Short mmCIF file of C-alpha atoms in Angstrom, two decimals:
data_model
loop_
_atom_site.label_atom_id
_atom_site.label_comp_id
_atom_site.label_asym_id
_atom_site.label_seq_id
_atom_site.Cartn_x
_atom_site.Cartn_y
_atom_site.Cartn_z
CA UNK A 1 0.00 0.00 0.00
CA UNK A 2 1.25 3.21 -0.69
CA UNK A 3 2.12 5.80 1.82
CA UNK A 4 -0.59 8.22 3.04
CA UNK A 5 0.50 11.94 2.65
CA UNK A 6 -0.45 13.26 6.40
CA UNK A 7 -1.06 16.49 5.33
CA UNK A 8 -4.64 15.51 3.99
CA UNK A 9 -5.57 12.85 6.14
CA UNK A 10 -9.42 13.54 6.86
CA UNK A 11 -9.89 15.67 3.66
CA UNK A 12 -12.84 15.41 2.10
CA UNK A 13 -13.66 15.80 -1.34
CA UNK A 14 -16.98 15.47 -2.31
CA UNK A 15 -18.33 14.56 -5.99
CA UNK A 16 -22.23 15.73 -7.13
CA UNK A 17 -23.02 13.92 -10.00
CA UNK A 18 -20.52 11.25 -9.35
CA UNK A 19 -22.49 8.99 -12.09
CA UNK A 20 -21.39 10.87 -14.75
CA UNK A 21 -20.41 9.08 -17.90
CA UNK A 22 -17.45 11.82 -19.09
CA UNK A 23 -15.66 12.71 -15.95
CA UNK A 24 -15.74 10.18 -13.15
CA UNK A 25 -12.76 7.92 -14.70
CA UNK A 26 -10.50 10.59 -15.39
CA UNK A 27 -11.24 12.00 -12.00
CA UNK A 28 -10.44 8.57 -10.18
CA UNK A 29 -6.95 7.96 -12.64
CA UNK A 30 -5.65 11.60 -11.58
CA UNK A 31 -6.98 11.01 -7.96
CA UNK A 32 -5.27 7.41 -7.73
CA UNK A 33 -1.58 9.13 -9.88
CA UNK A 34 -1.46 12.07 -7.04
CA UNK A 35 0.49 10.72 -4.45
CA UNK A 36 0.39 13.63 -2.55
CA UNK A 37 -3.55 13.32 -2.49
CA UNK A 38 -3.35 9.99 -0.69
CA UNK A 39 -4.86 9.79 2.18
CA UNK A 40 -8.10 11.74 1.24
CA UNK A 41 -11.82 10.59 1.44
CA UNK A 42 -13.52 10.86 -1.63
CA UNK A 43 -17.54 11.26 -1.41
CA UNK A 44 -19.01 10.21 -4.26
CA UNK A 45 -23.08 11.18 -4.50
CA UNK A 46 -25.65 11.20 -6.89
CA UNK A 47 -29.52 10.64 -7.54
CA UNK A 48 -29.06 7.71 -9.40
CA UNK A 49 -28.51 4.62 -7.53
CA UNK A 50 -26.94 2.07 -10.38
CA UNK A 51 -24.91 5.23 -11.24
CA UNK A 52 -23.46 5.92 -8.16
CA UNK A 53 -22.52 2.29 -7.49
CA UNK A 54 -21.26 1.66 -11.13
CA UNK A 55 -18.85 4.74 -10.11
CA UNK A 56 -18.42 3.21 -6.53
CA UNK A 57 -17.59 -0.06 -6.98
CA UNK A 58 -14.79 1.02 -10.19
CA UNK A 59 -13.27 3.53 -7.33
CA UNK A 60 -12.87 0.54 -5.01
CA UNK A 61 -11.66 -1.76 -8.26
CA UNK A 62 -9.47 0.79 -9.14
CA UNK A 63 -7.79 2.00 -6.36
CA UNK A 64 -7.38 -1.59 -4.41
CA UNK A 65 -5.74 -2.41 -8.13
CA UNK A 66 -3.19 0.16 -7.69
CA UNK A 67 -2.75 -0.43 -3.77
CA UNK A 68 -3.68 3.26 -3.46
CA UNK A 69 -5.16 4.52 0.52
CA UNK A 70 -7.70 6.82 -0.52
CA UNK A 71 -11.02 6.29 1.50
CA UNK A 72 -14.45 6.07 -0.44
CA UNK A 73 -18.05 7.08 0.45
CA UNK A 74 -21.51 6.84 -1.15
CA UNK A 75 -24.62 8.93 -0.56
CA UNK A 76 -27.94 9.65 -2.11
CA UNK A 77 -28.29 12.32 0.17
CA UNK A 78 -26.23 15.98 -0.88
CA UNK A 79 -26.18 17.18 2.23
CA UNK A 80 -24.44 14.03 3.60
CA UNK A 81 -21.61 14.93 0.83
CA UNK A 82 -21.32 18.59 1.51
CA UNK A 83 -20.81 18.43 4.96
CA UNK A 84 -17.20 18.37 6.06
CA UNK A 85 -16.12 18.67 2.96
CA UNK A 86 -13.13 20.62 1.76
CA UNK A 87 -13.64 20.24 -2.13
CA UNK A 88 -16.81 20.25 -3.75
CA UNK A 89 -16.82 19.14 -7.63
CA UNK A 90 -20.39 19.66 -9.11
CA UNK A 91 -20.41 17.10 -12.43
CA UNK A 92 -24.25 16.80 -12.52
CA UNK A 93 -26.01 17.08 -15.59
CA UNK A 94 -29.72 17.57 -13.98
CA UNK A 95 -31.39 17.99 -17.25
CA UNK A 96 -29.78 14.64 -18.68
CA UNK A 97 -28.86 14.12 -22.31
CA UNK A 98 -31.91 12.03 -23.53
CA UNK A 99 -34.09 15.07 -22.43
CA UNK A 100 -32.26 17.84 -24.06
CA UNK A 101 -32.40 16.02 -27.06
CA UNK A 102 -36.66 15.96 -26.43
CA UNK A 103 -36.12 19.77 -26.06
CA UNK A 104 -34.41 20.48 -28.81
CA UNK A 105 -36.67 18.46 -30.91
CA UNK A 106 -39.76 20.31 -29.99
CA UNK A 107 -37.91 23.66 -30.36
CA UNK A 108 -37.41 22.55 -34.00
CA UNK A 109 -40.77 22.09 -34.94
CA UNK A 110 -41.42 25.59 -34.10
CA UNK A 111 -37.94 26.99 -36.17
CA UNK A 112 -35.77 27.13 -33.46
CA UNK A 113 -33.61 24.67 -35.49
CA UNK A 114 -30.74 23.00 -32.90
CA UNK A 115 -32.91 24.08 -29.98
CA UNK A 116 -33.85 27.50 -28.02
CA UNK A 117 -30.44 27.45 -26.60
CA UNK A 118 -28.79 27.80 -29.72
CA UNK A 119 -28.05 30.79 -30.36
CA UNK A 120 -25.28 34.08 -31.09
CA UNK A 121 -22.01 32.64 -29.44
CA UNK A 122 -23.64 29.53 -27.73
CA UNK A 123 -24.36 26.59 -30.28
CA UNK A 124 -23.09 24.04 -28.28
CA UNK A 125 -25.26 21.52 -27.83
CA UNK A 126 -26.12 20.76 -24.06
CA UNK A 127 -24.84 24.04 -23.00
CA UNK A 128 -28.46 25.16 -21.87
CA UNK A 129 -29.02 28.54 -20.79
CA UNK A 130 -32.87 29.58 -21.24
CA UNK A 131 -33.52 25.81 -20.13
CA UNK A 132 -30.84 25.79 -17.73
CA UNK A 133 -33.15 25.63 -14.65
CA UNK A 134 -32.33 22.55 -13.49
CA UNK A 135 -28.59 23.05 -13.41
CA UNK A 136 -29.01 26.16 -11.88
CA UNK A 137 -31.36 24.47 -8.90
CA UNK A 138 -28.85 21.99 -8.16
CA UNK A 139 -25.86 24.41 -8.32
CA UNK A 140 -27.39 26.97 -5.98
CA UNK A 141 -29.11 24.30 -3.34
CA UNK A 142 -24.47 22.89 -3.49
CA UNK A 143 -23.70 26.28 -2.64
CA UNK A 144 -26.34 26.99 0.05
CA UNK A 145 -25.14 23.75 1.93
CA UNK A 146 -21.89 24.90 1.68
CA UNK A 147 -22.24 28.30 3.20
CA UNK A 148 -24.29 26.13 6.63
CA UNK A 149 -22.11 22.71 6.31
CA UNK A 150 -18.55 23.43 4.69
CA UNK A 151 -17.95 27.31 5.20
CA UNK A 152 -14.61 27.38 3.95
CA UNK A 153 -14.82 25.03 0.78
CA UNK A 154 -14.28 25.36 -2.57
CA UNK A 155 -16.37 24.61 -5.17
CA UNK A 156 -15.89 23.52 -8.26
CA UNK A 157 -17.97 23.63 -11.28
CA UNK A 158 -17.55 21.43 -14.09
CA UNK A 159 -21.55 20.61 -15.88
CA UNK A 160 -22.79 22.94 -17.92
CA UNK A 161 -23.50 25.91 -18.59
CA UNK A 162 -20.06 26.57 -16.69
CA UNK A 163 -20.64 30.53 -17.80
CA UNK A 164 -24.32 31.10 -16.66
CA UNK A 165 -23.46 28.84 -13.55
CA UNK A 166 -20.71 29.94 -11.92
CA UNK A 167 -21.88 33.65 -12.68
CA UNK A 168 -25.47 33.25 -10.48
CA UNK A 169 -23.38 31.30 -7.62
CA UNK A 170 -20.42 34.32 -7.50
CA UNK A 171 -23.64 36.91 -7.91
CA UNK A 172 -26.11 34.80 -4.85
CA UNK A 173 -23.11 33.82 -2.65
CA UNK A 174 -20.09 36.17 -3.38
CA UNK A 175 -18.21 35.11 -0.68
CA UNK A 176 -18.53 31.28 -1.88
CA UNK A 177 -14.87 30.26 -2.75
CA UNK A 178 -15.49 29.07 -6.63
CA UNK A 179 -13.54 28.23 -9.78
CA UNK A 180 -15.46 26.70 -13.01
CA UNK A 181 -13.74 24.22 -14.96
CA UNK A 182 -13.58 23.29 -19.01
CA UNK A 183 -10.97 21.41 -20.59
CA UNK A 184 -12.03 23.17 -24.23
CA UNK A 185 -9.00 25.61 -24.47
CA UNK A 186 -6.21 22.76 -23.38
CA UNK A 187 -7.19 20.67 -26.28
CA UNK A 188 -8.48 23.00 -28.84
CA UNK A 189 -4.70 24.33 -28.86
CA UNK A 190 -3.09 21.09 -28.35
CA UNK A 191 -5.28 20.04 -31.52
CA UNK A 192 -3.80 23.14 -33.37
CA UNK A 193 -0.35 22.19 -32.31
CA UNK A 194 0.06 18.38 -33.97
CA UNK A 195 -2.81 18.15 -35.68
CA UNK A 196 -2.30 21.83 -37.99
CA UNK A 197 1.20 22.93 -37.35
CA UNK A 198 2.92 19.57 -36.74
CA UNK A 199 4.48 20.97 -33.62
CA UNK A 200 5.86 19.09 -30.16
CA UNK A 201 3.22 20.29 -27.78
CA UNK A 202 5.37 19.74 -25.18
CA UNK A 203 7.44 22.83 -26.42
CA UNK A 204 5.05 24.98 -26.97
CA UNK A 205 4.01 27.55 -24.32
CA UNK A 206 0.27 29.66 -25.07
CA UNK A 207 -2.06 32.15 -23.75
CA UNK A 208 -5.91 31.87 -24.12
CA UNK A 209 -8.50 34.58 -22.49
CA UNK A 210 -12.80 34.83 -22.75
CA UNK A 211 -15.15 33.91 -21.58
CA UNK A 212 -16.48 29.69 -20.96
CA UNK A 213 -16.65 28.56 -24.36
CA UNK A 214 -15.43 31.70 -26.42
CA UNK A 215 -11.84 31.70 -25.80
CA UNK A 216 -9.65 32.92 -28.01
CA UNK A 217 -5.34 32.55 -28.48
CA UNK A 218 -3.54 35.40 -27.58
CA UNK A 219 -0.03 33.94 -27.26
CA UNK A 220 1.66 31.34 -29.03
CA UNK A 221 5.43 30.38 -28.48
CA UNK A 222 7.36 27.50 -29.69
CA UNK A 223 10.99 26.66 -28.41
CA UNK A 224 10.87 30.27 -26.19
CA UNK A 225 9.78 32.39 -29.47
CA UNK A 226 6.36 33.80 -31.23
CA UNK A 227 5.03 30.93 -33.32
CA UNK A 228 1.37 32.93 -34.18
CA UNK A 229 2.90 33.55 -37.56
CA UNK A 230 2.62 28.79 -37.96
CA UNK A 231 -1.36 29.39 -37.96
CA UNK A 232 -0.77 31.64 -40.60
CA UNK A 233 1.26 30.24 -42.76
CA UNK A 234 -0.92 26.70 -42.44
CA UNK A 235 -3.70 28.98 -43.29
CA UNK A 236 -2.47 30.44 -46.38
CA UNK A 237 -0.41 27.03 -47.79
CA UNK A 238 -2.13 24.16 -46.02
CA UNK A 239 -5.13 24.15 -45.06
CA UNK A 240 -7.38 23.86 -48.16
CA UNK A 241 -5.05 20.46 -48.76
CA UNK A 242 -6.15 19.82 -45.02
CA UNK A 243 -9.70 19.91 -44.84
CA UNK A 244 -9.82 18.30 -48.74
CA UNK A 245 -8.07 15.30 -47.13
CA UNK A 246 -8.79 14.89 -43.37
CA UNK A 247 -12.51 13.63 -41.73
CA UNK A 248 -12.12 16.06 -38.45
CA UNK A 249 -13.44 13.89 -35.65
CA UNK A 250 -16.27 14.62 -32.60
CA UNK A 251 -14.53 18.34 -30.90
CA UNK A 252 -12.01 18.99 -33.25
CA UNK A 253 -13.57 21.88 -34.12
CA UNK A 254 -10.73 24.64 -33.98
CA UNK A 255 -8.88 22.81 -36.92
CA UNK A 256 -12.26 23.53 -38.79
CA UNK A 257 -12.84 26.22 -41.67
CA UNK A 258 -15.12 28.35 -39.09
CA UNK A 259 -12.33 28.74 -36.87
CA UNK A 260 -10.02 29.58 -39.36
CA UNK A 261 -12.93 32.42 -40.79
CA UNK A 262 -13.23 33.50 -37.22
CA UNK A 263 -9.27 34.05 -37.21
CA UNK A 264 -9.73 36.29 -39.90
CA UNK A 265 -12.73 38.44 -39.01
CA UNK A 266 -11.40 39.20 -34.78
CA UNK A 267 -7.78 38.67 -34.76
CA UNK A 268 -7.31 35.93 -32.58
CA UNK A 269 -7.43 32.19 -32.99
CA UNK A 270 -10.43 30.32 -31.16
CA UNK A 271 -9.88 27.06 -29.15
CA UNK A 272 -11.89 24.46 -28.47
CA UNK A 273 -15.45 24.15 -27.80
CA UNK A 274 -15.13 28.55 -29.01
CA UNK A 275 -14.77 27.36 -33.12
CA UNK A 276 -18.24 25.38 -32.41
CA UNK A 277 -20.07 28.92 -31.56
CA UNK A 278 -19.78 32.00 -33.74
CA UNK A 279 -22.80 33.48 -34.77
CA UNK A 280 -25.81 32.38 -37.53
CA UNK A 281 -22.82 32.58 -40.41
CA UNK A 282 -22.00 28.92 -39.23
CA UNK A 283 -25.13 27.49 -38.15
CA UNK A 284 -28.47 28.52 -40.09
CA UNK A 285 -28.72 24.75 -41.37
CA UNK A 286 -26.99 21.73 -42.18
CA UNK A 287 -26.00 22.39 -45.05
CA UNK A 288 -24.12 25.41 -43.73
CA UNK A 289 -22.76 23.85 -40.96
CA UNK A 290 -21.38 20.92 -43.47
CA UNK A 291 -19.61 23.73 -45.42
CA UNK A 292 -18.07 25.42 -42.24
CA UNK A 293 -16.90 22.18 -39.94
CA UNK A 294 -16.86 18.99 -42.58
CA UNK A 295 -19.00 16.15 -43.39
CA UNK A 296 -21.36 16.02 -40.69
CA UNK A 297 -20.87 19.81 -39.64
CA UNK A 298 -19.50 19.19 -36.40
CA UNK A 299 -20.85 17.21 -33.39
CA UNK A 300 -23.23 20.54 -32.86
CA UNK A 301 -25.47 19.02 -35.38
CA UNK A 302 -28.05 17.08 -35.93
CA UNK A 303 -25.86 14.09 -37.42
CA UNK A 304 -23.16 14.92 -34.57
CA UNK A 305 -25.53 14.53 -31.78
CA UNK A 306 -26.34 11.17 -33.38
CA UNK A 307 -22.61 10.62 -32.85
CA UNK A 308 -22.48 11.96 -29.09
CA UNK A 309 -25.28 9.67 -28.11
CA UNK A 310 -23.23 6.93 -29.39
CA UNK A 311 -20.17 8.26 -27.85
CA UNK A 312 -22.00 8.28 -24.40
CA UNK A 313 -23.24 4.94 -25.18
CA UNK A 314 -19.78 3.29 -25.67
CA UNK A 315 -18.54 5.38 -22.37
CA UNK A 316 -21.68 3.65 -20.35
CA UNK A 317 -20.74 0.41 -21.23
CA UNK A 318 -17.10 1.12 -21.06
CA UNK A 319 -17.85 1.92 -16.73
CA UNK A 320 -20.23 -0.68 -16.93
CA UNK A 321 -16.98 -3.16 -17.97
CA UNK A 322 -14.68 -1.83 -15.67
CA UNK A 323 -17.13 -1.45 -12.49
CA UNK A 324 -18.97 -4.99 -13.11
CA UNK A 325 -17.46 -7.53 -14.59
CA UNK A 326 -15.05 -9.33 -11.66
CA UNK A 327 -12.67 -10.75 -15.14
CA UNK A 328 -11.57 -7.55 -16.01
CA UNK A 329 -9.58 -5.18 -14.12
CA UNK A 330 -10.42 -1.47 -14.55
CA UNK A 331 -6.49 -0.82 -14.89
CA UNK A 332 -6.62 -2.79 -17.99
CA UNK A 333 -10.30 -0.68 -19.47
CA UNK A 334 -8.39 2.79 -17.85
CA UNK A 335 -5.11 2.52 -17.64
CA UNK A 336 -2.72 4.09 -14.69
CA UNK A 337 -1.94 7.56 -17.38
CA UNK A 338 -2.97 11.11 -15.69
CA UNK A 339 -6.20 12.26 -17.91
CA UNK A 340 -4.61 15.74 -18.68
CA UNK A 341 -7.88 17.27 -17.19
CA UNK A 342 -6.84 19.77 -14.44
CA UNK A 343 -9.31 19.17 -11.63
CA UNK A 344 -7.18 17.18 -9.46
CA UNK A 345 -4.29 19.58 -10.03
CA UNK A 346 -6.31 22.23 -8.50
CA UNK A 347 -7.06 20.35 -5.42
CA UNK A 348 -3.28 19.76 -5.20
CA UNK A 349 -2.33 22.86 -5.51
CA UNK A 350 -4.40 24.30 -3.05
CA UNK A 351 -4.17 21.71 -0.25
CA UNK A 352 -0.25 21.30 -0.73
CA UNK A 353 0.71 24.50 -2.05
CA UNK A 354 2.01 23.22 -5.49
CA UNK A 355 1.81 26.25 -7.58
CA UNK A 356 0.28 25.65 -11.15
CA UNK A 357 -0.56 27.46 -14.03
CA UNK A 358 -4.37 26.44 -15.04
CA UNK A 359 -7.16 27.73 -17.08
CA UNK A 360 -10.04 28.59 -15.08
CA UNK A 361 -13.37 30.98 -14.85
CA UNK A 362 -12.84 33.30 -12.09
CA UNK A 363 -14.20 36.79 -11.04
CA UNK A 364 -13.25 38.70 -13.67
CA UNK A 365 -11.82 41.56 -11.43
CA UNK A 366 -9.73 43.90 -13.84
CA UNK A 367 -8.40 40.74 -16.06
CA UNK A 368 -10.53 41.62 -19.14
CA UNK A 369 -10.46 45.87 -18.64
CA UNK A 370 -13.55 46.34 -20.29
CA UNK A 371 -15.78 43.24 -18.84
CA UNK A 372 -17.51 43.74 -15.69
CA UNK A 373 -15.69 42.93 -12.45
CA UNK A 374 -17.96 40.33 -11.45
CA UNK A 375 -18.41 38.95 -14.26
CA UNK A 376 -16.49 35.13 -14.60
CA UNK A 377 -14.17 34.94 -16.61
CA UNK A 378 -11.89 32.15 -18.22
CA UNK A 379 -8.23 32.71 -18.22
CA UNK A 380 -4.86 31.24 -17.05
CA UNK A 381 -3.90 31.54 -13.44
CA UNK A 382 -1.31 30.45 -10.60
CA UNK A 383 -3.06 28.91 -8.16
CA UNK A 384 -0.89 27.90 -5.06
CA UNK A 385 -3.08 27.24 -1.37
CA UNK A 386 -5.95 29.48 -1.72
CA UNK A 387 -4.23 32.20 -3.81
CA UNK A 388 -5.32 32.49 -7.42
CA UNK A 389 -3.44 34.93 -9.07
CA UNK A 390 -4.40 35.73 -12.61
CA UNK A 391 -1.74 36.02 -15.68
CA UNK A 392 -1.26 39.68 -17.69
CA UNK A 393 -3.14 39.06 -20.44
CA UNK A 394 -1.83 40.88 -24.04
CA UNK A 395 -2.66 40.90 -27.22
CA UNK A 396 -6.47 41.55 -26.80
CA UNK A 397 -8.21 43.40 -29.97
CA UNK A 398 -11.33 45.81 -28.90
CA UNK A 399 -13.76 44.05 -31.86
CA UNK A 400 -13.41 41.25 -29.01
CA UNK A 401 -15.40 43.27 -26.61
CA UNK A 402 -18.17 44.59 -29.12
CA UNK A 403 -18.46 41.62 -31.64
CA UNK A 404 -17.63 38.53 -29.04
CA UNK A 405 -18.16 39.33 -25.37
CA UNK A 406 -20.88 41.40 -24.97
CA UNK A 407 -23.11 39.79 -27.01
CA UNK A 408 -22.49 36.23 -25.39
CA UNK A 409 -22.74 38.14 -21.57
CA UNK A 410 -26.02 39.71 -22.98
CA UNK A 411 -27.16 35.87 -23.14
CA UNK A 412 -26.09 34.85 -19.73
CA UNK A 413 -27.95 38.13 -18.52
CA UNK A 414 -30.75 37.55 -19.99
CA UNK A 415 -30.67 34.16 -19.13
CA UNK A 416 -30.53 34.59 -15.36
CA UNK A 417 -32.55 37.38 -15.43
CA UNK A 418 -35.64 35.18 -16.72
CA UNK A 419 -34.24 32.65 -13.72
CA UNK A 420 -34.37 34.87 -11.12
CA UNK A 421 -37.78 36.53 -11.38
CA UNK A 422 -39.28 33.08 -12.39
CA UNK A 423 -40.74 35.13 -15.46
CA UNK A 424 -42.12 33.36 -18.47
CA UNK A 425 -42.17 36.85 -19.75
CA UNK A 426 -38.69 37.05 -19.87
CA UNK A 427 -38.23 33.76 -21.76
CA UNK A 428 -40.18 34.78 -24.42
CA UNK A 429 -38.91 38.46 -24.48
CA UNK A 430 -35.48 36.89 -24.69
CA UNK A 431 -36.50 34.98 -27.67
CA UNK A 432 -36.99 38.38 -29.63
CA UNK A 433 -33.30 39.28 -29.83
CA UNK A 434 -33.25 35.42 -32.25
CA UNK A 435 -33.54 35.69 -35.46
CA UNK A 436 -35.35 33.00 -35.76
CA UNK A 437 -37.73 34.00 -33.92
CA UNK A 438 -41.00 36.02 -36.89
CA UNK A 439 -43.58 36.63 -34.17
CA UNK A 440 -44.61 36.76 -30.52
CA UNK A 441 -47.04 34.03 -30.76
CA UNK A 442 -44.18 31.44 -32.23
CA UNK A 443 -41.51 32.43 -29.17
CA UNK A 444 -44.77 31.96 -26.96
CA UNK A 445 -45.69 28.67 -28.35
CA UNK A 446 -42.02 27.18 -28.30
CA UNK A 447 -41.69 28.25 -24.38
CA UNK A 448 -45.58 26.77 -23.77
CA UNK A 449 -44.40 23.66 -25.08
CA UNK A 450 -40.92 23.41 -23.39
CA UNK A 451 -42.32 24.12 -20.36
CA UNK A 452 -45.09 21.36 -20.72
CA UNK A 453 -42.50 18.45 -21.66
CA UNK A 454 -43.79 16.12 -18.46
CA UNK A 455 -40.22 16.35 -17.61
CA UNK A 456 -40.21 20.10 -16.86
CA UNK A 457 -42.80 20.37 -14.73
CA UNK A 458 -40.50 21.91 -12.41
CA UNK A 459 -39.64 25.13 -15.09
CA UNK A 460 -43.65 25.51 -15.45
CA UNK A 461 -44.22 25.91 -11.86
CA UNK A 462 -41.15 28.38 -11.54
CA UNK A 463 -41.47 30.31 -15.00
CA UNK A 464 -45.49 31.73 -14.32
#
């Protein structure tokens, strides 16, 4: 057995949503690599009873594999995994994916094609932010148990909509100590890097600053010197050859034509889940979308959804393997490699003062000049105990502001606003700034059926 680290003996880290189907394996491989972690109890909760004890019984596999002394707990109860807790990471997906999918569907049939949520700056699919009631329930009913049951936690968002969420916990509990996390930027440019400009990602060093899912390059330096000028010339010799010859697969997004057309009209590359936004230019059909990100125009789509459900599929089973069937060890389905996420890091960082440099949303405070203070920002920081110290940002063109930022806070505003006063009003009001939207009576209808979906009975009671 390996040796427990006595600085976080009886550390708690407790995991809402521990059922999920993306994060939970990473999280237990980078929890199980961290020797300095060892020693912690991990609290694994969710709703879902198979869920939690698929995700239970692979931490117990997994760990007892590797001989590692972390201690492991499972609740139904969130309260029971709040309380004493030092870490909080919020992975629930309330809504769940086979709903949104039902939402979307009915949105369609009244021209909101990919969904209400879809819109200027946010067409990623399951990022809701009109519909994001749910997430927004559970989020704030984490953060009120940690201001009575774990005063001096942190909490750390990681479902979406990481933007709308961790803006209406920082504006209803301002004192909370919060970070949201998304992996988007990390692999959009790593994607860039070998995939694009044939480059050793371990050399190259990179600056990204937005806002959750519009995140744009500001730096870019291979072997200690600017490399911007690579995207360039890939652009200009390359990368018609590219996209005649390679299938880009589910999020690969930022080696698509729209990022590359985005490049050209602000100034600044976009990473990650970013090249899947943009405005209407990319997204008023399929057959646009096709153009802009490849054969089945991105996993934003109609055909890439197809492809997500099937990608969630083969990651249920996948657990299922690992957790359940006593011939296979779970070393063998995930094996002993960190994930490259950055969750665990953090936790390190702050309980054993490792200082890292990691891409989170935080309080904006004075990192983006012309953004509100408050509002949450994602950008690089050195995090080290409970210091987060942001990094000088450069490089920043105004049309960021005007054509990028605003209008994508305008959606989180007008999102929460509709949230907080429980207004249907305000849902369908927020529906006139869509282009989709021709009349009053179609935004109406769209929210009247939304809100009757026998699964949202919930949203009708709250949005009168």
């Amino acid at each position: 057995m390996a040796a427990v680290n006595p600085n976080v003996k009886g550390v708690k880290v407790c995991v809402i949503g521990a059922g999920s189907k993306a994060f939970i394996a990473s999280l237990l491989r980078d929890f199980a690599l961290t020797s300095s972690l060892h020693g912690i109890t991990l609290a694994l909760m969710d709703i879902d009873e198979h869920r939690l004890t698929r995700s239970y019984t692979l931490a117990q596999k997994y760990f007892s594999e590797l001989k590692v002394p972390i201690n492991i707990e499972r609740t139904m109860d969130t309260k029971a995994c709040v309380e004493g807790s030092s870490f909080i990471i919020n992975l629930a997906f309330a809504i769940g994916y086979d709903h949104y999918g039902m939402m979307v569907e009915t949105a369609e049939k009244h021209g909101y094609y990919r969904g209400v949520d879809s819109t200027e700056w946010n067409m990623v699919c399951c990022y809701p932010t009109l519909t994001g009631y749910k997430q927004y329930v559970v989020a704030l009913n984490v953060a009120e148990l940690i201001s009575e049951y774990a005063k001096d936690a942190w909490m750390i968002q990681v479902s979406n909509p990481v933007l709308e969420t961790t803006t209406i916990l920082h504006m209803q509990y301002p004192k909370l100590k919060l970070v949201g996390y998304c992996h988007g930027a990390v692999y959009g440019v790593a994607q860039l890097a070998s995939k694009a400009l044939g480059l050793d990602t371990s050399k190259i060093e990179w600056q990204a600053v937005g806002l959750n899912h519009v995140v744009f390059l500001t730096r870019l330096k291979y072997n200690g010197e600017d490399a911007y000028h690579l995207i360039d010339e890939w652009i200009e010799k390359k990368s018609e050859e590219f996209w005649a010859n390679y299938v880009p697969g589910p999020w690969e997004e930022t080696l698509s034509r729209a990022a590359v057309d985005m490049y050209r009209l602000y100034g600044l590359y976009p990473l990650g889940d970013t090249a899947r936004s943009g405005t209407w230019k990319y997204h008023r059909d399929l057959k646009t979308k096709i153009y802009w990100y490849g054969p089945v125009g991105g996993i934003d789509s109609e055909v890439g959804w197809g492809i997500r459900m099937l990608r969630n599929q083969e990651n249920e089973n996948r657990l299922e393997r690992a957790a359940f069937n006593s011939s296979v060890k779970a070393t063998d389905v995930y094996p002993p490699v960190k994930s490259g996420e950055h969750i665990v890091d953090f936790i390190d960082s702050v309980l054993n003062g490792v200082e890292r440099r990691i891409i989170l949303n935080v309080p904006n405070n004075g990192i983006l000049p012309r953004l509100p203070s408050d509002a949450i920002v994602e950008a690089p920081v050195y995090v080290k105990g409970d210091s987060i110290r942001p990094e000088a940002i450069v490089n920043v063109p105004n049309k960021m502001y005007s054509y990028v930022w605003y209008p994508r806070l305008a959606v989180t505003e007008r999102a929460l606003e509709a949230y907080l006063a429980g207004s249907r009003e305000l849902l369908v009001e927020a529906l006139m700034h869509d282009p989709r939207t021709r009349s009053n009576e179609q935004a109406r209808e769209v929210i009247d059926d939304l809100l009757n979906l026998p699964f949202n009975e919930d949203l009708k009671r709250h949005y009168r």
